[in-house]
mmCIF file of N, CA and C in Angstrom:
data_model
loop_
_atom_site.group_PDB
_atom_site.id
_atom_site.type_symbol
_atom_site.label_atom_id
_atom_site.label_comp_id
_atom_site.label_asym_id
_atom_site.label_seq_id
_atom_site.Cartn_x
_atom_site.Cartn_y
_atom_site.Cartn_z
ATOM 1 N N MET A 1 17.744 64.355 -32.608
ATOM 2 C CA MET A 1 17.913 63.246 -31.683
ATOM 3 C C MET A 1 18.740 62.150 -32.346
ATOM 4 N N VAL A 2 19.767 61.674 -31.704
ATOM 5 C CA VAL A 2 20.634 60.628 -32.230
ATOM 6 C C VAL A 2 20.020 59.270 -31.924
ATOM 7 N N SER A 3 19.957 58.384 -32.928
ATOM 8 C CA SER A 3 19.356 57.065 -32.728
ATOM 9 C C SER A 3 20.399 55.957 -32.703
ATOM 10 N N CYS A 4 21.580 56.253 -32.266
ATOM 11 C CA CYS A 4 22.659 55.268 -32.172
ATOM 12 C C CYS A 4 22.642 54.649 -30.773
ATOM 13 N N PRO A 5 22.606 53.300 -30.670
ATOM 14 C CA PRO A 5 22.587 52.681 -29.337
ATOM 15 C C PRO A 5 23.872 52.919 -28.547
ATOM 16 N N TYR A 6 24.921 53.355 -29.211
ATOM 17 C CA TYR A 6 26.200 53.591 -28.539
ATOM 18 C C TYR A 6 26.367 55.049 -28.109
ATOM 19 N N TYR A 7 25.436 55.907 -28.486
ATOM 20 C CA TYR A 7 25.487 57.324 -28.131
ATOM 21 C C TYR A 7 25.409 57.469 -26.616
ATOM 22 N N LYS A 8 26.361 58.170 -26.054
ATOM 23 C CA LYS A 8 26.455 58.384 -24.602
ATOM 24 C C LYS A 8 26.525 57.064 -23.836
ATOM 25 N N SER A 9 27.289 56.104 -24.380
ATOM 26 C CA SER A 9 27.464 54.819 -23.693
ATOM 27 C C SER A 9 28.560 54.948 -22.641
ATOM 28 N N PRO A 10 28.465 54.172 -21.546
ATOM 29 C CA PRO A 10 29.478 54.256 -20.489
ATOM 30 C C PRO A 10 30.854 53.830 -20.999
ATOM 31 N N CYS A 11 31.882 54.524 -20.550
ATOM 32 C CA CYS A 11 33.254 54.159 -20.893
ATOM 33 C C CYS A 11 33.593 52.857 -20.180
ATOM 34 N N LYS A 12 34.250 51.951 -20.884
ATOM 35 C CA LYS A 12 34.579 50.649 -20.307
ATOM 36 C C LYS A 12 36.051 50.520 -19.937
ATOM 37 N N LYS A 13 36.783 51.624 -20.020
ATOM 38 C CA LYS A 13 38.187 51.601 -19.617
ATOM 39 C C LYS A 13 38.248 51.526 -18.095
ATOM 40 N N GLY A 14 39.082 50.656 -17.576
ATOM 41 C CA GLY A 14 39.170 50.402 -16.141
ATOM 42 C C GLY A 14 39.192 51.644 -15.273
ATOM 43 N N GLY A 15 38.230 51.765 -14.366
ATOM 44 C CA GLY A 15 38.187 52.860 -13.415
ATOM 45 C C GLY A 15 37.554 54.146 -13.913
ATOM 46 N N CYS A 16 37.296 54.265 -15.197
ATOM 47 C CA CYS A 16 36.734 55.500 -15.741
ATOM 48 C C CYS A 16 35.219 55.522 -15.523
ATOM 49 N N ILE A 17 34.715 56.695 -15.149
ATOM 50 C CA ILE A 17 33.273 56.857 -14.957
ATOM 51 C C ILE A 17 32.667 57.740 -16.049
ATOM 52 N N GLY A 18 33.436 57.992 -17.088
ATOM 53 C CA GLY A 18 32.988 58.867 -18.167
ATOM 54 C C GLY A 18 31.994 58.209 -19.106
ATOM 55 N N VAL A 19 31.574 58.998 -20.079
ATOM 56 C CA VAL A 19 30.610 58.566 -21.088
ATOM 57 C C VAL A 19 31.240 58.778 -22.457
ATOM 58 N N LYS A 20 31.066 57.793 -23.337
ATOM 59 C CA LYS A 20 31.604 57.928 -24.695
ATOM 60 C C LYS A 20 30.563 58.571 -25.597
ATOM 61 N N ASN A 21 31.006 59.559 -26.336
ATOM 62 C CA ASN A 21 30.134 60.268 -27.268
ATOM 63 C C ASN A 21 30.498 59.909 -28.695
ATOM 64 N N LEU A 22 29.494 59.850 -29.536
ATOM 65 C CA LEU A 22 29.690 59.564 -30.947
ATOM 66 C C LEU A 22 30.202 60.821 -31.636
ATOM 67 N N ARG A 23 31.289 60.675 -32.395
ATOM 68 C CA ARG A 23 31.896 61.806 -33.103
ATOM 69 C C ARG A 23 32.305 61.371 -34.502
ATOM 70 N N LEU A 24 32.630 62.337 -35.326
ATOM 71 C CA LEU A 24 33.149 62.074 -36.667
ATOM 72 C C LEU A 24 34.564 62.611 -36.754
ATOM 73 N N SER A 25 35.438 61.810 -37.328
ATOM 74 C CA SER A 25 36.834 62.209 -37.467
ATOM 75 C C SER A 25 36.965 63.343 -38.484
ATOM 76 N N HIS A 26 37.878 64.243 -38.202
ATOM 77 C CA HIS A 26 38.158 65.350 -39.120
ATOM 78 C C HIS A 26 39.602 65.321 -39.609
ATOM 79 N N THR A 27 40.287 64.190 -39.410
ATOM 80 C CA THR A 27 41.659 64.074 -39.894
ATOM 81 C C THR A 27 41.651 63.765 -41.387
ATOM 82 N N LEU A 28 42.745 64.028 -42.036
ATOM 83 C CA LEU A 28 42.845 63.838 -43.480
ATOM 84 C C LEU A 28 42.578 62.390 -43.895
ATOM 85 N N HIS A 29 43.182 61.435 -43.195
ATOM 86 C CA HIS A 29 43.085 60.032 -43.603
ATOM 87 C C HIS A 29 41.794 59.345 -43.165
ATOM 88 N N ASN A 30 41.097 59.901 -42.181
ATOM 89 C CA ASN A 30 39.876 59.268 -41.671
ATOM 90 C C ASN A 30 38.691 60.230 -41.661
ATOM 91 N N TYR A 31 38.685 61.187 -42.559
ATOM 92 C CA TYR A 31 37.660 62.224 -42.548
ATOM 93 C C TYR A 31 36.256 61.615 -42.654
ATOM 94 N N GLY A 32 35.402 61.974 -41.698
ATOM 95 C CA GLY A 32 34.020 61.512 -41.712
ATOM 96 C C GLY A 32 33.788 60.139 -41.111
ATOM 97 N N VAL A 33 34.850 59.482 -40.638
ATOM 98 C CA VAL A 33 34.715 58.146 -40.051
ATOM 99 C C VAL A 33 34.223 58.291 -38.608
ATOM 100 N N PRO A 34 33.125 57.595 -38.256
ATOM 101 C CA PRO A 34 32.594 57.719 -36.898
ATOM 102 C C PRO A 34 33.426 56.972 -35.859
ATOM 103 N N TYR A 35 33.475 57.526 -34.653
ATOM 104 C CA TYR A 35 34.170 56.882 -33.535
ATOM 105 C C TYR A 35 33.510 57.306 -32.233
ATOM 106 N N LEU A 36 33.814 56.581 -31.166
ATOM 107 C CA LEU A 36 33.326 56.917 -29.831
ATOM 108 C C LEU A 36 34.503 57.402 -29.009
ATOM 109 N N LYS A 37 34.318 58.504 -28.281
ATOM 110 C CA LYS A 37 35.397 59.046 -27.461
ATOM 111 C C LYS A 37 34.861 59.427 -26.091
ATOM 112 N N CYS A 38 35.610 59.034 -25.057
ATOM 113 C CA CYS A 38 35.247 59.362 -23.684
ATOM 114 C C CYS A 38 35.696 60.787 -23.369
ATOM 115 N N ASP A 39 34.805 61.556 -22.756
ATOM 116 C CA ASP A 39 35.139 62.936 -22.385
ATOM 117 C C ASP A 39 36.009 63.010 -21.137
ATOM 118 N N GLU A 40 36.054 61.941 -20.357
ATOM 119 C CA GLU A 40 36.847 61.929 -19.124
ATOM 120 C C GLU A 40 38.292 61.495 -19.371
ATOM 121 N N CYS A 41 38.472 60.314 -19.980
ATOM 122 C CA CYS A 41 39.828 59.753 -20.102
ATOM 123 C C CYS A 41 40.390 59.829 -21.523
ATOM 124 N N ASP A 42 39.621 60.362 -22.463
ATOM 125 C CA ASP A 42 40.020 60.490 -23.867
ATOM 126 C C ASP A 42 40.207 59.158 -24.582
ATOM 127 N N ASP A 43 39.760 58.041 -23.987
ATOM 128 C CA ASP A 43 39.815 56.749 -24.669
ATOM 129 C C ASP A 43 38.864 56.808 -25.871
ATOM 130 N N PHE A 44 39.271 56.187 -26.975
ATOM 131 C CA PHE A 44 38.389 56.178 -28.134
ATOM 132 C C PHE A 44 38.436 54.824 -28.818
ATOM 133 N N VAL A 45 37.401 54.560 -29.606
ATOM 134 C CA VAL A 45 37.325 53.333 -30.398
ATOM 135 C C VAL A 45 36.570 53.668 -31.689
ATOM 136 N N TRP A 46 37.066 53.132 -32.803
ATOM 137 C CA TRP A 46 36.394 53.344 -34.083
ATOM 138 C C TRP A 46 35.067 52.597 -34.082
ATOM 139 N N MET A 47 34.030 53.189 -34.625
ATOM 140 C CA MET A 47 32.719 52.541 -34.681
ATOM 141 C C MET A 47 32.777 51.248 -35.483
ATOM 142 N N SER A 48 33.617 51.183 -36.493
ATOM 143 C CA SER A 48 33.726 49.949 -37.277
ATOM 144 C C SER A 48 34.181 48.793 -36.392
ATOM 145 N N ASP A 49 35.090 49.063 -35.445
ATOM 146 C CA ASP A 49 35.542 48.024 -34.513
ATOM 147 C C ASP A 49 34.428 47.629 -33.545
ATOM 148 N N VAL A 50 33.671 48.615 -33.081
ATOM 149 C CA VAL A 50 32.555 48.347 -32.167
ATOM 150 C C VAL A 50 31.517 47.471 -32.858
ATOM 151 N N LEU A 51 31.171 47.808 -34.090
ATOM 152 C CA LEU A 51 30.147 47.063 -34.821
ATOM 153 C C LEU A 51 30.613 45.661 -35.182
ATOM 154 N N THR A 52 31.899 45.514 -35.514
ATOM 155 C CA THR A 52 32.443 44.186 -35.810
ATOM 156 C C THR A 52 32.363 43.296 -34.581
ATOM 157 N N LEU A 53 32.756 43.819 -33.436
ATOM 158 C CA LEU A 53 32.690 43.052 -32.194
ATOM 159 C C LEU A 53 31.245 42.718 -31.828
ATOM 160 N N ALA A 54 30.347 43.667 -32.003
ATOM 161 C CA ALA A 54 28.932 43.428 -31.691
ATOM 162 C C ALA A 54 28.366 42.330 -32.577
ATOM 163 N N GLU A 55 28.740 42.315 -33.837
ATOM 164 C CA GLU A 55 28.258 41.288 -34.765
ATOM 165 C C GLU A 55 28.793 39.913 -34.388
ATOM 166 N N LYS A 56 30.056 39.853 -33.972
ATOM 167 C CA LYS A 56 30.660 38.571 -33.589
ATOM 168 C C LYS A 56 30.028 37.989 -32.335
ATOM 169 N N THR A 57 29.621 38.843 -31.412
ATOM 170 C CA THR A 57 29.088 38.360 -30.138
ATOM 171 C C THR A 57 27.565 38.319 -30.102
ATOM 172 N N LYS A 58 26.920 38.813 -31.126
ATOM 173 C CA LYS A 58 25.462 38.929 -31.136
ATOM 174 C C LYS A 58 24.754 37.584 -31.007
ATOM 175 N N ASP A 59 25.168 36.596 -31.764
ATOM 176 C CA ASP A 59 24.437 35.338 -31.824
ATOM 177 C C ASP A 59 25.005 34.232 -30.951
ATOM 178 N N LYS A 60 25.984 34.527 -30.110
ATOM 179 C CA LYS A 60 26.523 33.487 -29.236
ATOM 180 C C LYS A 60 25.427 33.008 -28.296
ATOM 181 N N GLY A 61 25.281 31.698 -28.213
ATOM 182 C CA GLY A 61 24.279 31.120 -27.331
ATOM 183 C C GLY A 61 22.923 30.947 -27.992
ATOM 184 N N ASN A 62 22.733 31.491 -29.159
ATOM 185 C CA ASN A 62 21.467 31.334 -29.871
ATOM 186 C C ASN A 62 21.636 30.341 -31.012
ATOM 187 N N VAL A 63 21.962 29.114 -30.666
ATOM 188 C CA VAL A 63 22.227 28.105 -31.680
ATOM 189 C C VAL A 63 20.999 27.219 -31.820
ATOM 190 N N ARG A 64 20.603 26.992 -33.037
ATOM 191 C CA ARG A 64 19.482 26.105 -33.307
ATOM 192 C C ARG A 64 20.001 24.953 -34.165
ATOM 193 N N VAL A 65 19.726 23.736 -33.727
ATOM 194 C CA VAL A 65 20.158 22.544 -34.446
ATOM 195 C C VAL A 65 18.924 21.731 -34.785
ATOM 196 N N SER A 66 18.869 21.223 -35.994
ATOM 197 C CA SER A 66 17.745 20.355 -36.353
ATOM 198 C C SER A 66 18.286 19.052 -36.929
ATOM 199 N N PHE A 67 17.588 17.976 -36.617
ATOM 200 C CA PHE A 67 17.949 16.646 -37.096
ATOM 201 C C PHE A 67 16.785 16.084 -37.882
ATOM 202 N N GLU A 68 17.117 15.273 -38.852
ATOM 203 C CA GLU A 68 16.076 14.578 -39.593
ATOM 204 C C GLU A 68 16.323 13.086 -39.437
ATOM 205 N N LEU A 69 15.455 12.415 -38.672
ATOM 206 C CA LEU A 69 15.579 10.985 -38.391
ATOM 207 C C LEU A 69 14.222 10.322 -38.544
ATOM 208 N N SER A 70 14.265 9.057 -38.879
ATOM 209 C CA SER A 70 13.019 8.293 -38.835
ATOM 210 C C SER A 70 12.770 7.894 -37.386
ATOM 211 N N VAL A 71 11.551 7.489 -37.073
ATOM 212 C CA VAL A 71 11.223 7.052 -35.718
ATOM 213 C C VAL A 71 12.073 5.842 -35.345
ATOM 214 N N ASP A 72 12.280 4.933 -36.286
ATOM 215 C CA ASP A 72 13.101 3.742 -36.019
ATOM 216 C C ASP A 72 14.540 4.123 -35.669
ATOM 217 N N GLU A 73 15.127 5.074 -36.415
ATOM 218 C CA GLU A 73 16.497 5.510 -36.123
ATOM 219 C C GLU A 73 16.581 6.163 -34.747
ATOM 220 N N LEU A 74 15.590 6.956 -34.404
ATOM 221 C CA LEU A 74 15.555 7.602 -33.102
ATOM 222 C C LEU A 74 15.466 6.564 -31.990
ATOM 223 N N CYS A 75 14.572 5.602 -32.152
ATOM 224 C CA CYS A 75 14.405 4.556 -31.135
ATOM 225 C C CYS A 75 15.670 3.715 -30.990
ATOM 226 N N GLN A 76 16.327 3.396 -32.101
ATOM 227 C CA GLN A 76 17.573 2.618 -32.042
ATOM 228 C C GLN A 76 18.645 3.388 -31.277
ATOM 229 N N GLY A 77 18.737 4.676 -31.505
ATOM 230 C CA GLY A 77 19.715 5.498 -30.796
ATOM 231 C C GLY A 77 19.440 5.551 -29.308
ATOM 232 N N ILE A 78 18.175 5.663 -28.938
ATOM 233 C CA ILE A 78 17.808 5.690 -27.517
ATOM 234 C C ILE A 78 18.122 4.357 -26.866
ATOM 235 N N VAL A 79 17.771 3.262 -27.538
ATOM 236 C CA VAL A 79 18.024 1.921 -26.993
ATOM 237 C C VAL A 79 19.517 1.717 -26.771
ATOM 238 N N LYS A 80 20.349 2.140 -27.715
ATOM 239 C CA LYS A 80 21.804 1.986 -27.569
ATOM 240 C C LYS A 80 22.331 2.862 -26.436
ATOM 241 N N LYS A 81 21.840 4.073 -26.325
ATOM 242 C CA LYS A 81 22.321 5.002 -25.302
ATOM 243 C C LYS A 81 21.955 4.524 -23.903
ATOM 244 N N VAL A 82 20.764 3.996 -23.749
ATOM 245 C CA VAL A 82 20.294 3.550 -22.442
ATOM 246 C C VAL A 82 20.868 2.181 -22.091
ATOM 247 N N GLY A 83 21.338 1.479 -23.100
ATOM 248 C CA GLY A 83 21.925 0.157 -22.854
ATOM 249 C C GLY A 83 20.903 -0.960 -22.833
ATOM 250 N N MET A 84 19.804 -0.759 -23.531
ATOM 251 C CA MET A 84 18.756 -1.769 -23.572
ATOM 252 C C MET A 84 18.962 -2.766 -24.696
ATOM 253 N N ASP A 85 20.060 -2.647 -25.441
ATOM 254 C CA ASP A 85 20.286 -3.531 -26.585
ATOM 255 C C ASP A 85 21.068 -4.777 -26.216
ATOM 256 N N ASN A 86 21.225 -5.113 -24.959
ATOM 257 C CA ASN A 86 21.983 -6.292 -24.522
ATOM 258 C C ASN A 86 21.265 -7.548 -24.840
#
């Protein structure tokens, strides 16, 4: 059983309804390098490119910011923002 989340993933090439299968290259320069190939349209992508893109997009929107302020600094900022310092 293959435990790759990309195994038998839908092809994303426009209009294609095929499925991409995980394969290993057998060419001289890329022997053993994994890639995904669609059985319908023959579109392929190297797994290294897929994983790089997944890593870049994984944490978008999951931003955590922390501030360290005293209560006085926080209150001063609120007073200025609301315009109560007149």
